[in-house]
Amino acid sequence: MRKPVHRPPSVARTAARAARWSATHPWWAIGGWFALVVACAALSVLVPAQTIEDADDRVGGSGRAAAWTTEAGLDDPDAELVLLTAAGDGAPDRTALDAGARDVVRVLAGRPGVAGVGDPVTSPDGSAVLVTVELEPAVDDVTDLQAAVADVAADHPGLTVRVAGEVSLADAIDERVAQDLTCAEVVSLPVTLLLMVLAFGALVAAGIPVLLAVSSVAATLGLSAVVSHVVPAEPTAASMVVLIGMAVGVDYSLFYLKREREEGAKGRSTLDAVEIAAQTSGHAITVSGVAVIVSLAALYLLQLATFDSLATGAVLVVAVSVVGSITVLPALLVTLGRWVDRPRVPLLWRVNRRIGPGGISRRVLAPAVRHPLAAVVVAGVVCGVLAAPALGLRLHGADLGTLPPDVAEVSTLTQVGEAFPSRGSTVDVVVRGAAAQQDEVAGALRSLEATAVGSGRFQDLGVPALAAADDGRTHVLTLAVPLESADPALDEVVRDLREDLVPAALAGLDVEHAVGGWPAYDLDHTERQSQRMPWVIGVVLLLTCVTMAVSFRSTSVALVSTALNLLSVCVAFGVLRMVFQEGWFAGALGFTSPGFVIDWVPLFVMVVLVGLSMDYHVFVLSRVRERVLRGVEPRAAVRDGIADSAGVITSAAAVMVSVFAIFATLSMLELKMLGVALAVAILVDATIIRLVLLPGILTLLGERVWRRSLPPTTPAVTVPVGPLETPVAAR
């Protein structure tokens, strides 16, 4: 008499049910997916995305200062700056500069969208003249203004006349991001398709993962436009959707398709092979998707608009990819049947068949399984050396220095900051109190200005630095700091101003105060991330640990997975520091080191890396666990399970590394940082960690890893039950 069958986890059963329904109703599944993608793609055109506004991104003291300034009507309106300098390297002609500035004022005054034009201001050294053009509220297109400035420049060939400001810079960066995104898509698609052809040796099989990934990304971009009205979108969110969507979409399809082909090669029918793939690879895909989403959701703990946007886009694309993998993919496989392996690339097909699963990886695995302790020590030392530089990681907000220098607006604003201190690094001291105290407050702030400038740490602006609201309740003092925005000393200046200078100047007054401006904004955001980073890392690791423990019913598997994920993260952080903070390979990668890592990148790298590495980690452990459940000795189960899945893992990692490496070639430094860190970390994770450390640790732990995963009765034998060979307990 048979005892109860050891049933697969509920996640696997859910995936199997979805796959069987899709496989038995293929045209409904394919048609439904097609309709979903078309509808979502239409949304991206019909629904304008809501982007992050200044008010969404306020944090700490700088956020309070910005809110008070806006409430009092003292915030500066959007403006474009027209900079006039001598053409080439010639000495500036003061007469020519003044004439050009007068023409700029004459041409721009009264133009549509222009609220006012300021008087020309000459730089302290007389080498440049600056004209400030105040824009009307809600103006977001300055092409007409730029054309007018170009006409003035044409009339003054001895001058260089350039215009830049918040609006024009934002437009230029959006255009550059779009160009980078298009470049990444154009390059990544053929590269990914080529890798899939190498992996499968057949064109149809190679095209299916790419098709699913592209359709998942397209659907997500449309959904993101709708969701942005709840969670405003950050400009680079679309790039993140493409980056992650291509990686997980291809990987999920790869896992599923490889297993279906493997079962088909054993003589099973297409329907049975699809169901087995659903219960095994489908289980791994679903667990992996949950792990990725859990990791990304931890970014919401930061309560920062940028991270909320990035997390939302990434969560959406992973969820859509998982749904596609367990619905339309089985339907496609059943519909195509044996045509999945057509047309074959003769040479590649024969090579793949001859090598077989794990043919190459067994040579790497054999020493790790035969000498597990030595393998763990050596691989651990290598990873430790790569991770050690992470201890010196320095974070800072993005600034002009991190933007592509070949963008005209970037170079113009950089030159403005150099020539005019009042347009460089400035901080705002905002004081709010009763109107009856306005004279005392104004006097205290003038005294503060004199003390600050006299200390040598601040500069005289050369223009009135104190402004007051009409009701007399709010005052703003602007102080210029003669430091580059990336200089670590700038953070100390902001701290000293907040903790010492401002409290001392306002002592005895019943007022509120806050220090704002871009230096304070950067400091507040960096400190928020630094303070909450341990919590985010802890939550990510804890939740992924719980996910693995529940999915594999093994505390040991969960702890090992968590430790290896943490090691991968440390390697990524070490790479970020050495490449971008210290400038290793800067020339080869085409950037100038800013001396820091952009503050939001490490955390995002961490959650993405943990999530993506779980893709093949879950897949590998699932194959090992299958063998353990069949009664295979643990050492042999580790060797054969990892070897048989190694080909899939290699292909999946190759796709991830190639996609991320493409992003490393883009011009935006944030995308370059993400690409380099993830490409190197995934490469290390898929080779040293998964092919050496993981099998070594599992071999050392032996049967203890899987004790709770085994059926409650022993010994386990294999009997055929339906399409699967399911372990049951013998009497």
XYZ file of C-alpha atoms in Angstrom, residues 9-722:
714
model
C 5.349 23.301 -2.110
C 2.200 25.342 -2.760
C 4.185 27.768 -4.927
C 5.137 24.936 -7.247
C 1.543 23.668 -7.326
C 0.281 27.153 -8.222
C 2.840 27.488 -11.008
C 1.965 24.012 -12.268
C -1.772 24.787 -12.331
C -1.193 28.030 -14.223
C 1.087 26.247 -16.680
C -1.363 23.380 -17.244
C -4.253 25.759 -17.867
C -2.136 27.780 -20.309
C -0.874 24.614 -21.982
C -4.398 23.238 -22.421
C -5.810 26.623 -23.510
C -2.831 27.961 -25.477
C -4.627 30.415 -27.738
C -6.436 31.991 -24.806
C -3.132 32.407 -22.966
C -1.274 33.759 -26.017
C -4.126 36.062 -26.985
C -4.510 37.333 -23.428
C -0.799 38.115 -23.171
C -0.787 39.857 -26.544
C -3.814 41.954 -25.539
C -2.148 42.850 -22.225
C 1.064 43.985 -23.899
C -0.775 46.032 -26.546
C -3.033 47.662 -23.955
C -0.110 48.525 -21.682
C 1.956 49.852 -24.572
C -0.981 52.081 -25.495
C -1.067 53.386 -21.932
C 2.527 54.570 -22.242
C 1.395 56.794 -25.135
C -2.010 57.863 -23.822
C -1.090 58.470 -20.163
C 1.645 61.046 -19.525
C 3.977 59.959 -16.754
C 4.036 62.009 -13.559
C 7.649 62.806 -12.716
C 9.154 63.586 -9.345
C 8.777 67.217 -8.307
C 10.914 69.161 -5.865
C 8.295 68.845 -3.121
C 8.369 65.027 -3.427
C 12.075 64.872 -2.688
C 12.391 67.008 0.440
C 14.268 65.503 3.381
C 15.528 66.785 6.713
C 16.589 70.368 7.305
C 16.993 71.153 3.609
C 13.446 69.934 3.013
C 12.068 72.195 5.756
C 14.045 75.137 4.388
C 12.674 74.562 0.886
C 9.085 74.223 2.158
C 9.300 77.424 4.220
C 10.858 79.342 1.332
C 8.144 78.216 -1.072
C 5.401 78.997 1.430
C 6.778 82.516 1.865
C 7.099 83.068 -1.876
C 10.860 83.534 -1.633
C 11.993 80.601 -3.741
C 13.765 81.529 -6.921
C 11.675 81.088 -10.089
C 13.030 78.941 -12.901
C 15.635 80.865 -14.821
C 17.997 80.423 -17.728
C 21.476 81.910 -17.589
C 23.061 83.474 -20.675
C 26.859 83.416 -20.417
C 28.994 85.600 -22.656
C 32.741 85.023 -22.930
C 35.457 85.715 -25.477
C 35.563 83.285 -28.371
C 38.479 80.867 -28.322
C 41.429 81.631 -26.059
C 41.558 85.345 -26.816
C 41.520 88.026 -24.140
C 38.022 89.320 -23.308
C 37.028 92.600 -24.965
C 34.953 94.460 -22.394
C 33.287 96.591 -25.056
C 32.301 93.542 -27.085
C 31.003 91.745 -23.982
C 28.874 94.724 -22.973
C 27.490 95.078 -26.503
C 26.612 91.406 -26.673
C 24.934 91.529 -23.256
C 22.821 94.528 -24.313
C 21.669 92.636 -27.391
C 20.732 89.624 -25.254
C 18.631 91.830 -22.974
C 16.995 93.571 -25.944
C 16.180 90.355 -27.819
C 14.861 88.366 -24.847
C 12.858 91.042 -23.012
C 9.156 90.552 -23.585
C 9.456 87.233 -25.430
C 6.741 84.640 -24.775
C 7.544 82.623 -21.652
C 10.000 85.228 -20.312
C 8.894 86.948 -17.109
C 11.853 89.277 -16.930
C 15.479 89.810 -17.872
C 18.016 90.917 -15.290
C 20.770 93.467 -15.757
C 24.059 92.087 -17.073
C 26.530 91.136 -14.311
C 30.278 91.052 -14.935
C 32.425 88.387 -13.290
C 34.976 89.512 -10.671
C 37.868 88.952 -13.084
C 36.057 90.640 -15.982
C 36.279 87.567 -18.228
C 32.550 86.898 -18.511
C 29.155 88.566 -18.391
C 26.020 86.851 -17.130
C 22.408 87.692 -17.941
C 19.663 86.033 -15.885
C 16.412 85.323 -17.729
C 13.480 84.668 -15.401
C 10.867 82.310 -16.864
C 7.140 82.472 -16.405
C 5.595 79.810 -14.159
C 5.115 76.338 -15.682
C 7.340 77.059 -18.687
C 9.002 73.773 -19.673
C 10.157 74.524 -23.220
C 12.982 76.975 -23.861
C 13.790 76.108 -27.463
C 12.556 79.530 -28.638
C 14.807 81.231 -26.099
C 17.761 79.089 -27.169
C 17.156 79.998 -30.814
C 17.088 83.695 -29.950
C 20.385 83.408 -28.079
C 21.887 81.578 -31.065
C 20.882 84.535 -33.290
C 22.667 86.928 -30.921
C 25.752 84.708 -30.999
C 25.724 84.790 -34.807
C 25.761 88.608 -34.689
C 28.813 88.624 -32.398
C 31.418 86.244 -33.898
C 34.058 87.405 -31.424
C 31.992 86.108 -28.508
C 30.820 82.751 -27.247
C 27.189 83.121 -26.142
C 25.637 80.118 -24.429
C 22.463 79.530 -22.436
C 21.779 76.997 -19.705
C 19.500 76.602 -16.719
C 17.326 74.133 -14.860
C 14.812 73.714 -17.685
C 17.316 73.418 -20.525
C 19.579 71.138 -18.459
C 16.666 68.852 -17.598
C 15.684 68.657 -21.269
C 19.266 67.906 -22.305
C 19.664 65.162 -19.692
C 16.299 63.628 -20.599
C 17.410 63.558 -24.218
C 20.737 61.978 -23.294
C 19.028 59.339 -21.132
C 16.698 58.554 -24.030
C 19.688 58.224 -26.363
C 21.454 55.948 -23.882
C 18.331 53.860 -23.448
C 17.879 53.500 -27.197
C 21.538 52.563 -27.576
C 21.232 49.941 -24.838
C 18.137 48.455 -26.461
C 19.652 48.408 -29.951
C 22.823 46.696 -28.744
C 21.382 44.407 -26.063
C 18.773 42.752 -28.274
C 21.150 41.269 -30.875
C 23.716 40.399 -28.196
C 21.099 38.607 -26.116
C 19.727 36.827 -29.170
C 23.238 35.698 -30.108
C 23.799 34.294 -26.615
C 20.501 32.438 -26.806
C 21.451 30.967 -30.190
C 24.714 29.766 -28.648
C 22.800 28.293 -25.708
C 20.101 26.466 -27.698
C 21.537 25.969 -31.174
C 18.062 26.676 -32.630
C 16.597 29.997 -33.743
C 13.021 29.606 -32.463
C 14.179 28.496 -29.019
C 16.619 31.423 -28.952
C 13.942 33.934 -29.915
C 11.361 32.942 -27.296
C 13.242 34.301 -24.215
C 14.055 37.552 -26.021
C 10.434 37.921 -27.145
C 9.127 37.400 -23.625
C 11.646 39.843 -22.133
C 10.878 42.581 -24.679
C 7.121 42.165 -24.280
C 7.443 42.234 -20.477
C 9.440 45.461 -20.646
C 6.930 47.030 -23.051
C 4.006 46.114 -20.799
C 5.796 47.417 -17.712
C 6.618 50.793 -19.264
C 2.904 51.309 -19.913
C 1.911 50.230 -16.413
C 4.616 52.472 -14.965
C 3.049 55.514 -16.630
C -0.209 54.819 -14.790
C 1.447 53.978 -11.476
C 3.532 57.171 -11.667
C 0.393 59.105 -10.701
C 0.611 57.341 -7.341
C 4.412 56.986 -7.105
C 6.026 59.774 -9.194
C 8.637 58.526 -11.642
C 12.342 59.313 -11.496
C 13.852 60.118 -14.942
C 16.086 57.024 -14.985
C 13.271 54.649 -13.944
C 12.663 53.597 -17.562
C 16.329 52.641 -17.888
C 16.046 50.491 -14.778
C 12.975 48.747 -16.177
C 14.879 47.852 -19.356
C 17.995 46.828 -17.417
C 16.199 44.487 -15.036
C 13.433 43.407 -17.399
C 15.821 42.105 -20.049
C 17.842 40.240 -17.425
C 15.018 38.497 -15.548
C 12.761 38.025 -18.579
C 15.411 36.142 -20.519
C 16.560 34.174 -17.476
C 13.098 32.987 -16.492
C 12.348 31.818 -20.017
C 15.758 30.195 -20.218
C 15.205 28.159 -17.048
C 11.771 27.013 -18.171
C 12.707 26.251 -21.760
C 15.855 24.323 -20.851
C 13.934 22.064 -18.464
C 11.133 21.470 -20.961
C 13.655 20.467 -23.627
C 15.457 18.225 -21.155
C 12.241 16.358 -20.318
C 11.264 16.188 -23.986
C 14.619 14.561 -24.745
C 13.622 11.792 -22.303
C 10.676 10.927 -24.528
C 7.896 12.695 -22.649
C 5.055 14.369 -24.498
C 5.162 18.132 -24.884
C 2.313 18.611 -22.398
C 3.960 16.412 -19.775
C 7.325 18.094 -20.316
C 5.728 21.506 -19.858
C 4.047 20.402 -16.627
C 7.303 18.996 -15.252
C 9.043 22.238 -16.176
C 6.294 24.129 -14.342
C 6.667 22.071 -11.163
C 10.456 22.404 -11.169
C 11.699 25.429 -13.085
C 8.326 27.143 -12.657
C 8.734 26.712 -8.920
C 12.244 28.192 -9.087
C 11.014 31.122 -11.200
C 8.174 31.930 -8.819
C 10.342 31.692 -5.709
C 13.017 33.757 -7.399
C 10.467 36.380 -8.457
C 9.162 36.617 -4.913
C 12.725 36.999 -3.623
C 13.486 39.770 -6.136
C 10.281 41.637 -5.302
C 10.908 41.282 -1.575
C 14.424 42.647 -2.001
C 13.282 45.593 -4.077
C 10.410 46.395 -1.729
C 12.927 47.045 1.050
C 13.872 50.269 -0.771
C 10.568 51.775 0.378
C 12.028 51.857 3.905
C 14.243 54.775 2.850
C 11.188 56.970 2.224
C 12.984 58.783 -0.587
C 11.183 59.602 -3.822
C 14.003 58.352 -6.056
C 14.121 54.926 -4.419
C 10.325 54.652 -4.346
C 10.259 55.209 -8.109
C 13.105 52.810 -8.917
C 11.682 50.111 -6.656
C 8.211 50.448 -8.164
C 9.440 50.107 -11.745
C 11.660 47.142 -10.899
C 8.931 45.358 -8.906
C 6.474 45.792 -11.780
C 8.810 44.397 -14.440
C 9.748 41.375 -12.301
C 6.092 40.614 -11.535
C 5.125 40.909 -15.210
C 8.051 38.674 -16.223
C 7.024 35.991 -13.707
C 3.416 36.063 -14.926
C 4.561 35.740 -18.534
C 6.889 32.863 -17.688
C 4.182 30.742 -16.077
C 1.389 31.583 -18.541
C 2.250 32.536 -22.104
C 5.544 30.617 -22.152
C 3.930 27.179 -21.568
C 1.293 28.068 -24.152
C 3.964 28.921 -26.712
C 5.867 25.721 -26.022
C 2.782 23.540 -26.438
C 1.721 25.383 -29.584
C 5.133 25.161 -31.209
C 5.833 21.621 -30.043
C 8.952 20.196 -31.678
C 9.222 23.309 -33.835
C 10.864 24.969 -30.826
C 14.091 23.273 -31.942
C 13.824 24.570 -35.493
C 15.578 25.787 -37.510
C 18.747 24.345 -36.075
C 22.188 25.880 -36.427
C 24.015 22.699 -37.481
C 27.407 23.215 -35.856
C 26.063 24.719 -32.621
C 23.386 22.040 -32.350
C 25.951 19.236 -32.637
C 28.350 20.921 -30.189
C 25.594 21.405 -27.595
C 24.455 17.796 -27.971
C 28.014 16.488 -27.715
C 28.951 18.538 -24.650
C 25.676 17.793 -22.881
C 24.594 19.367 -19.576
C 27.464 20.160 -17.244
C 30.173 18.856 -19.548
C 32.578 21.710 -18.825
C 31.453 22.673 -15.330
C 32.108 19.195 -13.938
C 35.834 19.867 -14.282
C 35.457 22.949 -12.070
C 33.092 21.222 -9.672
C 35.134 18.063 -9.188
C 37.890 19.676 -7.049
C 35.338 21.701 -5.054
C 33.372 18.551 -4.178
C 36.468 16.406 -3.664
C 38.265 18.972 -1.471
C 35.456 21.164 -0.139
C 37.363 22.815 2.714
C 40.235 23.942 0.477
C 37.757 25.175 -2.144
C 35.816 27.218 0.422
C 38.996 28.767 1.861
C 40.514 29.721 -1.506
C 37.274 31.070 -2.984
C 36.512 32.903 0.256
C 39.902 34.622 0.222
C 39.471 35.718 -3.408
C 36.024 37.159 -2.715
C 37.285 38.767 0.486
C 40.054 40.569 -1.410
C 37.518 41.884 -3.923
C 35.124 42.959 -1.175
C 37.625 44.592 1.215
C 37.691 48.017 -0.527
C 33.983 48.407 0.280
C 35.006 49.546 3.773
C 36.230 52.862 2.314
C 33.194 53.603 0.147
C 32.306 57.317 0.040
C 28.801 58.384 -0.991
C 27.733 61.741 -2.390
C 24.823 63.075 -4.383
C 25.068 63.502 -8.141
C 26.193 66.943 -9.307
C 27.339 68.702 -12.462
C 30.620 66.809 -12.251
C 28.833 63.470 -12.625
C 26.898 64.530 -15.727
C 28.313 63.942 -19.227
C 30.760 66.809 -19.874
C 29.969 66.795 -23.588
C 26.443 68.079 -22.860
C 26.596 71.798 -23.709
C 24.402 72.853 -20.785
C 26.634 70.986 -18.327
C 29.811 72.720 -19.503
C 28.049 76.105 -19.517
C 26.778 75.792 -15.946
C 30.193 74.546 -14.817
C 31.795 77.653 -16.285
C 29.132 79.866 -14.683
C 29.945 78.369 -11.284
C 33.645 79.019 -11.796
C 33.217 82.638 -12.909
C 30.419 83.692 -10.537
C 30.674 82.525 -6.910
C 27.028 83.399 -6.255
C 26.063 80.770 -8.833
C 28.358 78.115 -7.409
C 27.944 76.272 -4.095
C 25.522 78.303 -1.978
C 23.577 77.519 1.179
C 20.409 79.186 2.429
C 19.729 80.008 6.060
C 15.946 80.207 6.427
C 14.476 81.727 9.589
C 10.775 81.807 10.436
C 9.213 83.651 13.362
C 6.771 86.363 14.388
C 6.571 89.481 12.226
C 7.243 91.608 15.317
C 10.802 90.208 15.428
C 11.694 90.908 11.800
C 14.139 93.698 12.626
C 15.945 91.561 15.220
C 16.036 88.592 12.826
C 17.391 90.719 9.982
C 20.072 92.133 12.268
C 21.066 88.671 13.507
C 21.352 87.358 9.935
C 23.485 90.337 8.829
C 25.742 89.644 11.784
C 25.851 85.969 10.767
C 26.821 86.959 7.218
C 29.664 89.143 8.476
C 30.915 86.413 10.806
C 30.713 83.754 8.078
C 32.536 85.818 5.445
C 35.097 86.926 8.018
C 35.907 83.299 8.858
C 37.251 82.769 5.329
C 35.006 79.743 4.784
C 32.386 81.780 2.915
C 32.514 84.365 0.131
C 30.842 87.702 -0.373
C 28.174 87.169 -3.016
C 28.593 90.630 -4.469
C 24.790 90.970 -4.551
C 22.198 91.441 -1.777
C 22.237 88.199 0.237
C 19.252 88.745 2.555
C 15.612 88.508 1.473
C 12.442 88.828 3.537
C 8.841 87.795 2.915
C 6.187 90.468 2.549
C 4.602 89.497 5.866
C 7.949 89.781 7.676
C 7.761 86.237 9.088
C 10.351 84.507 6.889
C 13.911 85.571 6.087
C 16.436 83.881 3.778
C 20.174 84.519 3.921
C 22.222 83.111 1.026
C 25.889 82.333 1.681
C 28.421 81.343 -0.981
C 30.958 78.612 -0.219
C 34.187 78.617 -2.289
C 34.299 74.831 -2.548
C 33.485 72.328 -5.261
C 30.224 70.475 -4.692
C 32.101 67.157 -4.383
C 34.583 68.474 -1.789
C 34.108 66.579 1.525
C 34.817 69.851 3.360
C 31.522 71.221 2.025
C 29.592 68.779 4.222
C 31.514 70.011 7.266
C 30.652 73.608 6.378
C 26.940 72.734 6.324
C 27.209 70.884 9.644
C 29.071 73.757 11.309
C 26.507 76.223 10.011
C 23.657 74.139 11.412
C 25.205 73.215 14.728
C 27.258 76.308 15.647
C 27.023 79.471 13.550
C 23.245 79.731 13.067
C 22.241 78.780 16.651
C 24.811 81.270 18.027
C 23.568 84.091 15.776
C 19.901 83.477 16.633
C 20.386 82.898 20.347
C 17.664 84.606 22.359
C 15.205 84.836 19.476
C 11.992 82.795 19.469
C 12.300 81.541 15.876
C 12.620 78.383 13.812
C 15.570 77.941 11.482
C 16.793 75.514 8.844
C 19.728 75.359 6.445
C 18.951 74.500 2.836
C 20.428 74.752 -0.628
C 21.997 72.046 -2.802
C 24.940 71.257 -0.455
C 22.496 70.736 2.423
C 20.160 68.738 0.174
C 22.985 66.383 -0.833
C 24.114 65.995 2.772
C 20.600 65.212 4.016
C 19.980 62.597 1.341
C 23.364 60.953 1.856
C 22.893 60.850 5.626
C 19.385 59.425 5.270
C 20.744 56.622 3.100
C 23.762 56.001 5.342
C 21.579 55.828 8.442
C 19.031 53.489 6.923
C 21.346 51.389 4.775
C 22.022 48.837 7.576
C 18.270 48.482 8.102
C 17.591 48.000 4.406
C 20.404 45.467 4.068
C 19.175 43.663 7.187
C 15.568 43.542 5.985
C 16.583 42.340 2.503
C 18.747 39.566 3.892
C 16.184 38.590 6.525
C 13.276 38.427 4.092
C 15.236 36.503 1.473
C 16.412 34.163 4.230
C 12.808 33.549 5.284
C 11.758 33.074 1.649
C 14.454 30.441 1.132
C 13.675 28.720 4.435
C 9.976 28.435 3.584
C 10.588 27.405 -0.031
C 13.233 24.743 0.696
C 12.192 23.850 4.249
C 15.781 24.141 5.350
C 17.278 26.688 7.743
C 20.767 25.724 6.602
C 19.951 26.445 2.953
C 18.478 29.801 3.958
C 21.524 30.812 6.033
C 24.003 29.704 3.361
C 22.046 31.582 0.686
C 21.958 34.732 2.820
C 25.689 34.602 3.554
C 26.564 34.140 -0.124
C 24.241 36.981 -1.132
C 25.935 39.269 1.389
C 29.331 38.286 0.003
C 28.179 39.142 -3.544
C 26.967 42.538 -2.332
C 30.317 43.267 -0.676
C 32.123 42.383 -3.911
C 29.881 44.809 -5.818
C 30.587 47.589 -3.296
C 34.323 46.912 -3.489
C 34.220 47.158 -7.289
C 32.258 50.422 -7.086
C 34.861 51.982 -4.846
C 37.953 50.930 -6.789
C 36.564 51.783 -10.227
C 34.589 54.965 -9.633
C 35.925 56.405 -6.389
C 39.585 55.573 -7.011
C 39.386 55.804 -10.811
C 40.600 52.349 -11.857
C 39.980 51.791 -15.600
C 38.458 55.288 -15.882
C 40.140 55.844 -19.242
C 38.948 52.537 -20.663
C 35.392 53.124 -19.456
C 35.323 56.747 -20.625
C 34.697 58.760 -17.457
C 36.464 61.040 -14.997
C 36.345 59.850 -11.402
C 34.310 62.214 -9.207
C 36.068 60.845 -6.112
C 32.880 59.292 -4.753
C 30.049 56.918 -5.614
C 26.643 58.452 -6.345
C 24.679 57.936 -3.158
C 21.667 55.982 -4.433
C 23.634 53.501 -6.551
C 25.015 51.084 -3.881
C 21.653 50.422 -2.270
C 19.983 49.848 -5.607
C 22.835 47.597 -6.709
C 22.450 45.643 -3.487
C 18.749 44.867 -3.824
C 18.986 44.153 -7.555
C 21.999 41.902 -7.090
C 20.418 39.929 -4.258
C 17.279 39.500 -6.312
C 18.952 38.542 -9.582
C 21.475 36.188 -8.001
C 18.530 34.403 -6.417
C 17.386 33.528 -9.948
C 20.006 30.918 -10.587
C 20.673 30.223 -6.902
C 17.101 28.948 -6.496
C 17.382 27.062 -9.788
C 20.619 25.338 -8.714
C 19.333 24.417 -5.250
C 16.104 23.092 -6.759
C 18.060 20.685 -8.970
C 20.166 19.522 -6.008
C 17.082 19.092 -3.839
C 15.327 17.034 -6.514
C 18.140 14.504 -6.347
C 18.196 14.457 -2.550
C 14.459 13.752 -2.548
C 15.104 10.811 -4.881
C 17.466 9.346 -2.306
C 20.741 10.358 -3.980
C 23.715 10.680 -1.591
C 24.211 14.417 -0.750
C 27.720 14.732 -2.201
C 26.617 13.176 -5.491
C 23.423 15.258 -5.452
C 25.469 18.436 -5.121
C 27.876 17.415 -7.875
C 25.256 16.264 -10.352
C 22.638 18.922 -9.548
C 25.033 21.819 -9.975
C 26.702 20.257 -13.011
C 23.418 19.580 -14.800
C 22.201 23.134 -14.161
C 25.538 24.788 -14.900
C 24.858 25.225 -18.610
C 21.642 27.089 -17.871
C 23.341 29.166 -15.169
C 26.204 30.036 -17.499
C 23.791 31.178 -20.188
C 21.696 33.151 -17.687
C 24.749 34.828 -16.194
C 26.107 35.589 -19.674
C 22.866 37.390 -20.522
C 22.960 39.417 -17.305
C 26.632 40.297 -17.643
C 26.238 41.301 -21.303
C 23.205 43.524 -20.612
C 24.906 45.190 -17.643
C 28.159 45.570 -19.560
C 26.268 47.464 -22.260
C 25.020 49.890 -19.613
C 28.624 50.337 -18.488
C 29.385 51.886 -21.881
C 26.667 54.570 -21.643
C 27.428 58.221 -20.957
C 25.325 58.741 -17.801
C 27.558 57.991 -14.826
C 24.745 56.494 -12.716
C 24.002 53.937 -15.422
C 27.713 53.275 -15.877
C 28.097 52.600 -12.136
C 25.130 50.242 -12.132
C 26.395 48.413 -15.196
C 29.966 47.897 -13.958
C 29.005 46.873 -10.426
C 26.315 44.423 -11.494
C 28.291 42.936 -14.396
C 31.370 42.192 -12.273
C 29.377 41.019 -9.254
C 27.171 38.684 -11.334
C 30.259 37.272 -13.046
C 31.925 36.547 -9.688
C 28.666 35.274 -8.242
C 27.982 32.846 -11.096
C 31.513 31.448 -11.159
C 33.491 31.612 -7.919
C 30.526 31.692 -5.559
C 28.078 29.296 -7.248
C 30.577 26.860 -8.791
C 33.131 26.754 -5.961
C 31.876 28.211 -2.682
C 28.311 26.873 -2.847
C 29.168 23.235 -3.693
C 32.039 23.308 -1.189
C 29.777 24.494 1.637
C 26.945 22.111 0.737
C 29.385 19.202 0.616
C 30.837 20.104 4.013
C 27.382 20.329 5.580
C 26.265 17.077 3.955
C 22.890 15.608 4.836
C 22.181 18.207 7.534
C 21.279 20.775 4.865
C 18.356 18.747 3.566
C 17.168 16.952 6.703
C 13.917 18.886 7.036
C 13.351 18.812 3.257
C 13.113 15.026 3.218
C 9.764 13.257 3.482
C 8.883 12.252 7.038
C 9.261 8.560 6.297
C 12.285 6.683 5.004
C 13.796 5.302 2.912
C 12.832 7.355 -0.143
C 12.444 5.533 -3.441
C 11.298 6.713 -6.831
C 8.103 5.487 -8.390
C 6.393 6.885 -11.455
C 3.382 9.021 -10.591
C 1.867 10.730 -13.596
